[in-house]
Coordinates of C-alpha atoms and ligand atoms in Angstrom, one line a residue:
M1 CA 28.0 17.8 -7.0
T2 CA 24.5 16.8 -8.1
D3 CA 22.9 13.8 -6.5
F4 CA 23.4 10.5 -8.3
S5 CA 20.6 9.1 -10.3
I6 CA 20.4 6.1 -12.6
S7 CA 21.4 7.2 -16.1
A8 CA 19.4 6.6 -19.3
D9 CA 22.5 5.1 -20.8
L10 CA 22.9 2.5 -18.0
L11 CA 19.2 1.6 -18.3
Q12 CA 19.5 1.3 -22.0
A13 CA 22.5 -1.0 -21.8
E14 CA 20.9 -3.2 -19.2
N15 CA 17.8 -3.5 -21.3
A16 CA 19.7 -4.1 -24.6
A17 CA 21.5 -7.1 -23.0
R18 CA 18.1 -8.7 -22.2
K19 CA 15.9 -7.6 -25.1
M20 CA 16.4 -10.6 -27.4
A21 CA 15.5 -13.1 -24.6
L22 CA 12.5 -11.1 -23.6
D23 CA 11.2 -10.9 -27.2
E24 CA 11.4 -14.7 -27.5
D25 CA 9.7 -15.3 -24.1
Y26 CA 7.1 -12.7 -24.9
A27 CA 6.3 -14.1 -28.3
A28 CA 6.0 -17.6 -26.8
L29 CA 3.7 -16.4 -24.1
A30 CA 1.6 -14.3 -26.5
R31 CA 1.1 -17.4 -28.7
A32 CA 0.1 -19.5 -25.7
L33 CA -2.4 -16.8 -24.5
G34 CA -3.6 -16.4 -28.1
R35 CA -4.7 -20.1 -28.1
R36 CA -6.8 -19.1 -25.0
G37 CA -8.3 -16.2 -26.8
I38 CA -6.3 -13.7 -24.9
D39 CA -4.6 -10.8 -26.7
G40 CA -1.1 -10.5 -25.2
D41 CA -0.5 -6.9 -26.3
A42 CA -3.9 -5.8 -24.9
L43 CA -2.9 -7.5 -21.6
T44 CA 0.4 -5.7 -21.6
R45 CA -1.4 -2.3 -22.1
R46 CA -3.6 -3.2 -19.1
V47 CA -0.5 -4.0 -17.0
M48 CA 1.1 -0.6 -18.1
A49 CA -2.0 1.2 -16.7
F50 CA -1.7 -0.4 -13.3
G51 CA -0.3 1.8 -10.5
V52 CA 0.3 1.5 -6.8
A53 CA 1.4 4.1 -4.3
I54 CA 4.7 3.9 -2.3
P55 CA 4.5 4.6 1.4
T56 CA 7.1 7.3 2.3
W57 CA 7.8 5.4 5.5
G58 CA 8.7 2.3 3.5
V59 CA 11.9 3.7 1.8
G60 CA 13.9 3.9 5.0
T61 CA 14.9 0.7 6.8
G62 CA 12.1 -0.5 9.1
G63 CA 12.4 -2.2 12.5
T64 CA 10.5 -3.9 15.2
R65 CA 10.0 -3.1 18.9
F66 CA 13.2 -4.8 19.5
A67 CA 15.5 -3.0 17.2
R68 CA 16.1 -1.3 13.9
F69 CA 19.3 -1.8 11.9
P70 CA 19.6 1.1 9.5
G71 CA 21.3 0.4 6.1
P72 CA 23.7 2.6 4.1
G73 CA 22.4 5.7 2.4
E74 CA 19.3 5.9 4.5
P75 CA 16.9 8.7 3.4
R76 CA 17.4 11.6 5.9
H77 CA 14.2 13.5 5.0
L78 CA 11.2 13.6 2.7
F79 CA 13.3 14.9 -0.3
D80 CA 15.6 11.9 0.0
K81 CA 12.5 9.7 0.2
L82 CA 11.1 11.2 -2.9
E83 CA 14.4 10.6 -4.7
D84 CA 14.2 7.0 -3.8
C85 CA 10.5 6.8 -4.8
A86 CA 11.5 8.3 -8.2
T87 CA 14.2 5.7 -8.6
I88 CA 11.6 2.9 -8.0
H89 CA 9.2 4.4 -10.5
H90 CA 12.0 5.0 -13.0
L91 CA 12.7 1.2 -13.1
V92 CA 9.3 -0.5 -12.5
R93 CA 7.0 2.2 -14.1
A94 CA 4.2 1.1 -11.8
T95 CA 4.5 3.4 -8.8
P96 CA 3.6 7.0 -9.9
T97 CA 2.2 8.1 -6.6
V98 CA 3.5 8.4 -3.0
S99 CA 1.5 8.1 0.2
P100 CA 2.8 10.5 2.9
H101 CA 2.5 10.2 6.7
F102 CA 2.3 13.2 9.0
P103 CA 4.0 14.4 11.0
W104 CA 6.8 12.0 9.9
D105 CA 6.8 13.9 6.5
A106 CA 6.2 17.4 7.9
T107 CA 7.9 20.2 6.0
S108 CA 7.7 24.0 5.8
D109 CA 6.5 24.4 2.2
Y110 CA 4.0 21.9 0.8
A111 CA 3.5 23.7 -2.5
A112 CA 7.3 23.4 -3.1
L113 CA 7.1 19.7 -2.0
R114 CA 4.4 19.1 -4.7
E115 CA 6.7 20.7 -7.3
V116 CA 9.7 18.6 -6.3
A117 CA 7.5 15.5 -6.5
A118 CA 6.2 16.5 -9.9
K119 CA 9.8 17.0 -11.1
H120 CA 10.4 13.4 -10.1
G121 CA 7.2 12.4 -12.1
L122 CA 5.4 11.7 -8.8
A123 CA 2.0 12.7 -7.4
F124 CA 0.5 12.2 -3.9
D125 CA -2.1 9.5 -3.0
A126 CA -3.9 9.4 0.4
V127 CA -2.3 11.2 3.3
N128 CA -2.0 9.3 6.6
S129 CA -2.5 10.8 10.0
N130 CA -0.7 9.7 13.1
T131 CA -2.3 9.8 16.5
F132 CA -0.5 6.6 17.7
Q133 CA 2.7 8.4 18.8
D134 CA 3.2 11.4 21.1
Q135 CA 5.2 14.3 19.4
P136 CA 7.6 16.4 21.4
N137 CA 5.8 19.0 23.6
Q138 CA 2.4 17.5 22.7
E139 CA -0.2 18.7 25.3
H140 CA -2.3 15.5 25.6
S141 CA -0.7 12.0 25.4
Y142 CA -2.2 9.3 23.2
K143 CA -1.1 6.6 25.6
F144 CA -4.7 5.8 26.4
G145 CA -6.1 6.5 22.9
S146 CA -6.8 9.3 20.6
L147 CA -10.1 9.8 18.7
S148 CA -11.7 7.5 21.3
H149 CA -9.8 8.9 24.3
V150 CA -12.0 9.3 27.5
E151 CA -10.7 13.0 27.7
P152 CA -12.4 15.4 25.4
A153 CA -9.2 17.5 25.1
A154 CA -7.2 14.5 23.8
R155 CA -9.9 13.8 21.3
A156 CA -10.0 17.4 20.2
Q157 CA -6.2 17.3 19.7
A158 CA -6.5 14.2 17.6
I159 CA -9.4 15.6 15.5
A160 CA -7.4 18.8 14.9
H161 CA -4.4 16.8 13.7
N162 CA -6.5 14.9 11.2
I163 CA -8.0 18.2 10.0
D164 CA -4.4 19.5 9.6
C165 CA -3.6 16.5 7.5
I166 CA -6.5 17.2 5.2
A167 CA -5.2 20.8 4.8
I168 CA -1.7 19.5 3.9
G169 CA -3.2 16.9 1.5
R170 CA -5.1 19.6 -0.3
Q171 CA -1.9 21.5 -1.0
L172 CA -0.3 18.2 -2.2
G173 CA -3.2 17.3 -4.5
S174 CA -4.2 14.3 -2.5
K175 CA -7.9 13.2 -2.5
A176 CA -8.1 11.0 0.6
L177 CA -7.2 10.7 4.3
T178 CA -6.3 7.4 5.8
V179 CA -7.2 7.1 9.5
W180 CA -5.7 4.2 11.5
I181 CA -5.9 4.5 15.3
A182 CA -4.0 2.4 17.8
D183 CA -6.8 2.9 20.3
G184 CA -7.8 -0.1 22.4
S185 CA -7.1 -1.8 25.7
N186 CA -4.8 -4.5 27.2
F187 CA -7.1 -5.7 30.0
A188 CA -10.7 -6.7 30.2
G189 CA -12.5 -3.9 31.9
Q190 CA -9.9 -1.3 31.1
S191 CA -12.2 0.3 28.5
N192 CA -15.9 0.5 28.0
M193 CA -15.8 -0.9 24.5
A194 CA -19.3 0.5 23.5
L195 CA -18.6 4.0 24.7
A196 CA -15.1 3.9 23.1
L197 CA -16.7 3.3 19.7
D198 CA -19.2 6.1 20.3
R199 CA -16.4 8.5 21.1
Y200 CA -14.6 7.4 17.9
L201 CA -17.7 8.0 15.8
D202 CA -18.3 11.5 17.3
S203 CA -14.6 12.4 16.6
M204 CA -14.8 11.0 13.0
R205 CA -18.0 13.0 12.4
E206 CA -16.1 16.2 13.1
I207 CA -13.3 15.1 10.7
Y208 CA -15.8 14.0 8.0
A209 CA -17.6 17.4 8.2
V210 CA -14.5 19.2 6.9
L211 CA -13.7 16.7 4.1
P212 CA -13.6 18.5 0.7
A213 CA -16.5 17.4 -1.6
D214 CA -14.2 15.3 -3.8
W215 CA -12.3 13.6 -1.0
R216 CA -12.7 10.3 0.7
V217 CA -11.7 9.2 4.2
F218 CA -10.4 5.6 4.6
L219 CA -11.0 3.8 7.9
E220 CA -8.3 1.2 8.5
H221 CA -9.2 -1.7 10.7
K222 CA -6.7 -3.8 12.7
L223 CA -7.3 -6.8 14.9
Y224 CA -4.6 -6.0 17.5
E225 CA -1.2 -4.3 18.2
P226 CA -0.4 -2.1 19.9
A227 CA -3.5 -3.0 21.9
F228 CA -3.6 -6.6 22.9
Y229 CA -7.1 -7.1 24.4
S230 CA -9.4 -5.0 22.3
S231 CA -8.9 -2.6 19.4
V232 CA -11.6 0.1 18.8
I233 CA -11.7 -0.5 15.0
S234 CA -10.7 -4.2 15.0
D235 CA -12.3 -5.7 12.0
W236 CA -14.0 -5.0 8.7
G237 CA -17.4 -5.2 10.2
T238 CA -16.8 -2.4 12.7
S239 CA -15.1 -0.4 10.0
F240 CA -17.9 -1.0 7.5
A241 CA -20.6 0.0 10.1
A242 CA -18.7 3.1 11.0
A243 CA -18.2 4.1 7.3
Q244 CA -21.9 3.4 6.7
E245 CA -22.8 5.7 9.7
L246 CA -20.4 8.5 8.6
G247 CA -21.6 8.8 5.1
P248 CA -20.8 8.2 1.4
K249 CA -17.3 9.7 1.5
A250 CA -16.2 7.2 4.2
Q251 CA -14.9 3.9 3.0
C252 CA -12.9 1.0 4.4
L253 CA -9.2 0.4 3.8
V254 CA -8.0 -3.2 3.9
D255 CA -4.4 -3.7 5.2
L256 CA -3.7 -7.3 4.4
G257 CA -1.7 -7.8 7.6
H258 CA -4.5 -6.6 10.0
H259 CA -6.5 -9.8 10.2
A260 CA -6.3 -13.0 12.3
P261 CA -4.5 -15.9 10.6
N262 CA -6.5 -17.7 8.0
V263 CA -9.2 -15.1 7.7
N264 CA -10.7 -15.1 4.1
I265 CA -9.5 -11.6 3.1
E266 CA -10.7 -12.0 -0.5
Q267 CA -14.2 -12.5 0.8
I268 CA -14.0 -9.4 2.9
V269 CA -13.0 -7.6 -0.3
A270 CA -16.0 -9.0 -2.2
R271 CA -18.3 -7.9 0.7
L272 CA -16.9 -4.4 0.8
V273 CA -17.3 -4.1 -3.0
R274 CA -20.9 -5.3 -2.7
F275 CA -21.7 -2.6 -0.3
G276 CA -19.8 0.1 -2.2
K277 CA -17.4 0.6 0.8
L278 CA -14.1 -0.6 -0.6
G279 CA -11.8 2.5 -0.3
G280 CA -8.5 0.8 -0.8
F281 CA -5.6 -1.3 0.3
H282 CA -2.4 -1.4 2.2
F283 CA -0.6 -4.3 0.5
N284 CA 2.0 -6.4 2.3
D285 CA 2.3 -10.0 3.4
S286 CA 2.4 -11.8 6.7
K287 CA 2.8 -15.3 8.2
Y288 CA 1.7 -14.6 11.8
G289 CA 0.7 -11.0 12.8
D290 CA 1.0 -7.6 11.2
D291 CA 4.5 -8.6 9.9
D292 CA 4.5 -6.0 7.1
L293 CA 6.6 -8.4 4.9
D294 CA 7.0 -7.9 1.2
T295 CA 3.8 -8.3 -0.9
G296 CA 3.6 -11.7 -2.4
S297 CA 6.5 -13.1 -0.4
V298 CA 4.4 -15.4 1.9
E299 CA 1.0 -15.9 0.3
P300 CA 1.1 -15.1 -3.4
F301 CA -2.0 -17.2 -4.1
R302 CA -4.0 -15.2 -1.6
L303 CA -2.9 -12.0 -3.3
F304 CA -4.1 -13.4 -6.6
L305 CA -7.4 -14.3 -5.1
V306 CA -7.8 -10.7 -3.9
F307 CA -7.2 -9.4 -7.4
N308 CA -9.5 -12.0 -8.8
E309 CA -12.3 -10.4 -6.7
L310 CA -11.2 -6.9 -7.9
I311 CA -11.2 -7.8 -11.6
D312 CA -14.5 -9.7 -11.2
A313 CA -16.0 -6.5 -9.6
R314 CA -14.6 -4.3 -12.3
M315 CA -16.0 -6.7 -15.0
R316 CA -19.4 -6.6 -13.3
G317 CA -19.2 -2.8 -13.3
A318 CA -19.6 -2.7 -9.5
E319 CA -21.0 0.7 -8.3
G320 CA -18.6 3.2 -6.8
F321 CA -15.7 0.8 -7.5
A322 CA -12.5 2.9 -7.3
P323 CA -10.1 1.3 -4.8
A324 CA -6.8 3.1 -4.0
Y325 CA -3.8 0.8 -4.2
M326 CA -1.0 1.5 -1.7
L327 CA 1.9 -0.5 -0.2
D328 CA 2.5 -0.6 3.5
Q329 CA 5.5 -2.6 4.5
S330 CA 8.5 -2.5 6.8
H331 CA 11.8 -3.5 5.3
N332 CA 14.0 -4.7 8.2
V333 CA 16.6 -6.9 6.4
T334 CA 16.5 -5.9 2.7
D335 CA 17.3 -2.8 0.7
P336 CA 13.9 -1.0 0.9
I337 CA 14.1 0.1 -2.8
E338 CA 14.6 -3.5 -3.9
S339 CA 11.7 -4.8 -1.8
L340 CA 9.4 -2.0 -3.0
M341 CA 10.3 -2.7 -6.6
Q342 CA 9.7 -6.4 -6.2
S343 CA 6.5 -5.8 -4.3
A344 CA 5.1 -3.6 -7.1
I345 CA 6.0 -6.3 -9.6
E346 CA 4.2 -9.0 -7.5
L347 CA 1.1 -6.7 -7.6
Q348 CA 1.4 -6.3 -11.3
R349 CA 1.7 -10.1 -11.5
A350 CA -1.5 -10.8 -9.4
H351 CA -3.3 -8.2 -11.4
A352 CA -2.3 -9.7 -14.8
Q353 CA -3.1 -13.2 -13.7
A354 CA -6.5 -12.1 -12.5
L355 CA -7.0 -10.5 -15.9
I356 CA -6.5 -13.8 -17.8
V357 CA -9.0 -15.8 -15.8
D358 CA -11.5 -17.2 -18.3
R359 CA -14.5 -15.7 -16.5
S360 CA -17.2 -17.3 -18.7
A361 CA -15.7 -20.7 -18.2
L362 CA -15.5 -20.0 -14.5
A363 CA -19.1 -18.8 -14.3
A364 CA -20.3 -21.9 -16.2
A365 CA -18.4 -24.2 -13.9
Q366 CA -19.9 -22.3 -10.9
A367 CA -23.4 -22.6 -12.3
A368 CA -22.9 -26.3 -12.8
N369 CA -21.5 -26.8 -9.3
D370 CA -18.4 -28.1 -10.9
A371 CA -16.2 -27.3 -7.9
L372 CA -12.9 -28.6 -9.2
G373 CA -13.5 -27.3 -12.7
A374 CA -14.1 -23.8 -11.3
H375 CA -11.1 -24.0 -9.0
L376 CA -8.9 -25.1 -11.9
E377 CA -10.0 -22.1 -14.0
L378 CA -8.4 -19.9 -11.3
K379 CA -5.3 -22.2 -11.0
R380 CA -4.8 -22.1 -14.8
A381 CA -4.5 -18.3 -14.6
Y382 CA -2.4 -18.3 -11.4
T383 CA 0.0 -20.9 -12.8
T384 CA 0.6 -18.9 -16.0
D385 CA 4.0 -17.3 -15.8
V386 CA 3.2 -13.7 -17.0
S387 CA 6.7 -12.4 -16.2
P388 CA 7.5 -11.7 -19.9
I389 CA 4.4 -9.5 -20.1
L390 CA 5.3 -7.6 -16.9
A391 CA 8.8 -7.0 -18.2
M392 CA 7.6 -5.9 -21.6
A393 CA 5.1 -3.5 -19.9
R394 CA 8.0 -2.0 -18.0
L395 CA 10.2 -1.8 -21.1
R396 CA 7.4 -0.1 -23.2
A397 CA 6.8 2.3 -20.4
G398 CA 10.5 3.3 -20.4
G399 CA 11.5 1.2 -17.4
A400 CA 13.8 -1.7 -16.8
I401 CA 13.4 -5.3 -18.1
A402 CA 15.2 -6.4 -14.9
P403 CA 14.7 -3.7 -12.2
I404 CA 16.6 -5.3 -9.3
E405 CA 19.6 -6.3 -11.5
T406 CA 19.7 -2.8 -13.1
Y407 CA 19.5 -1.1 -9.7
R408 CA 22.3 -3.2 -8.4
A409 CA 24.4 -2.6 -11.5
S410 CA 23.9 1.2 -11.0
G411 CA 25.5 1.2 -7.6
Y412 CA 22.7 3.6 -6.5
R413 CA 22.9 2.6 -2.9
K414 CA 26.7 3.0 -2.7
H415 CA 26.4 6.5 -4.2
K416 CA 23.7 7.4 -1.7
A417 CA 25.8 6.1 1.2
K418 CA 28.4 8.7 0.1
E419 CA 25.9 11.5 -0.4
R420 CA 23.9 10.9 2.7
P421 CA 25.9 10.9 6.0
P422 CA 24.5 8.2 8.3
V423 CA 21.6 9.4 10.5
A424 CA 22.6 8.7 14.2
R425 CA 19.2 7.0 15.0
T426 CA 19.1 3.3 15.8
S427 CA 16.1 3.5 18.1
A428 CA 13.6 0.6 17.8
G429 CA 10.3 1.0 16.0
I430 CA 9.0 0.6 12.5
V431 CA 10.6 3.8 11.1
Ligands
LRH1 C1 -0.7 0.3 11.3 C2 -0.4 0.7 9.9 C3 -1.0 2.0 9.4 C4 0.1 3.0 9.3 C5 1.2 2.4 10.0 C6 2.5 2.8 9.6 O1 -0.2 -1.0 11.5 O2 -0.7 -0.3 9.0 O3 -1.5 1.9 8.1 O4 -0.2 4.2 9.7 O5 1.0 1.0 9.8
MN2 MN1 -1.5 0.0 7.0

């Protein structure tokens, strides 16, 4: 029995039932945008060109330190995860790449894995290393750190793991390594914070030295957790200085959930663009800490403001501007496929809204110190409901006008629950 997948017939039927309404809404929006000098079809083409990577660790049900409540039809291994990633891309047509995490996604034949992904119409984005957990029979524990550990042997082990991830990534066709470390301390005095950073930089120099010429390494900062007094790479400033010291192939990755509440993340983005050090994003949303909630589900205006900086940078032709877009979320109470589809759509939305900002009117208002006038130029774009353009972009790219409804109508999850016997693992933790 072949594994179930959503049929072209079902997709066609679901789209046919919604096509007339979409055409009406699309025409009305295109007329309204036309009055603002914006070509609706051109905007739709820009939306069709937008892509974000799915984190392999996001297609399984996530958890917290307290518990994880797996859902039906959980992916058992990387091949199930790729199948689910393919289903997401099949319906939203905005997630053509996958970001893997090692050793969570370790397998025996990476060339075969690349072929399987290609058959699903998927490619691999940045690979993620993991020196924040101990693996069975690991010689040196990461309890007290990894790349900044006081013991050279533990650092060497962490360096070797990152170099292994690069070797795997080369077989998968990736062009970047993301390094997030949990290293830090829980007590004042526990760690010499200056020497910890020096040890981290020494370790990163060894990893940087083996990066292929066309690769980048993304440094991911995080204010706290699992360390609760100091984190070695705690903020964009430290990450930026480290990337600057390492060299041109080192850039900074902004995970939206890794900042103190109320930090102006869109300004951090503008700063990293200015210095040519914006490597990419881990998109998600949060209300308190690193909540890893669905993108656009808490602060959609902030997400729009981030994309406003990105489009402004692109329009200014900012040097070396090639940010990698990736999601990084934990789906504890929803079907991960639905959450990832909706999150990709919220990114398309923020991107499309940023594209319709009247940048000359905005610049004129800024030059005139017309504070409210400038703010209202952004609000005008943000309050424009671009949903018909997002749906038309999906339809024209062979996807679903209504991905979540189509997914539910397909019964995909029920079929997977039959095909995939439940995995007896309910331990706590994000995956
Ligand atoms: C750390 C982080 C990092 C990943 C992990 C799954 O909080 O954002 O990007 O390695 O989550
Ligand atoms: Mn992240």
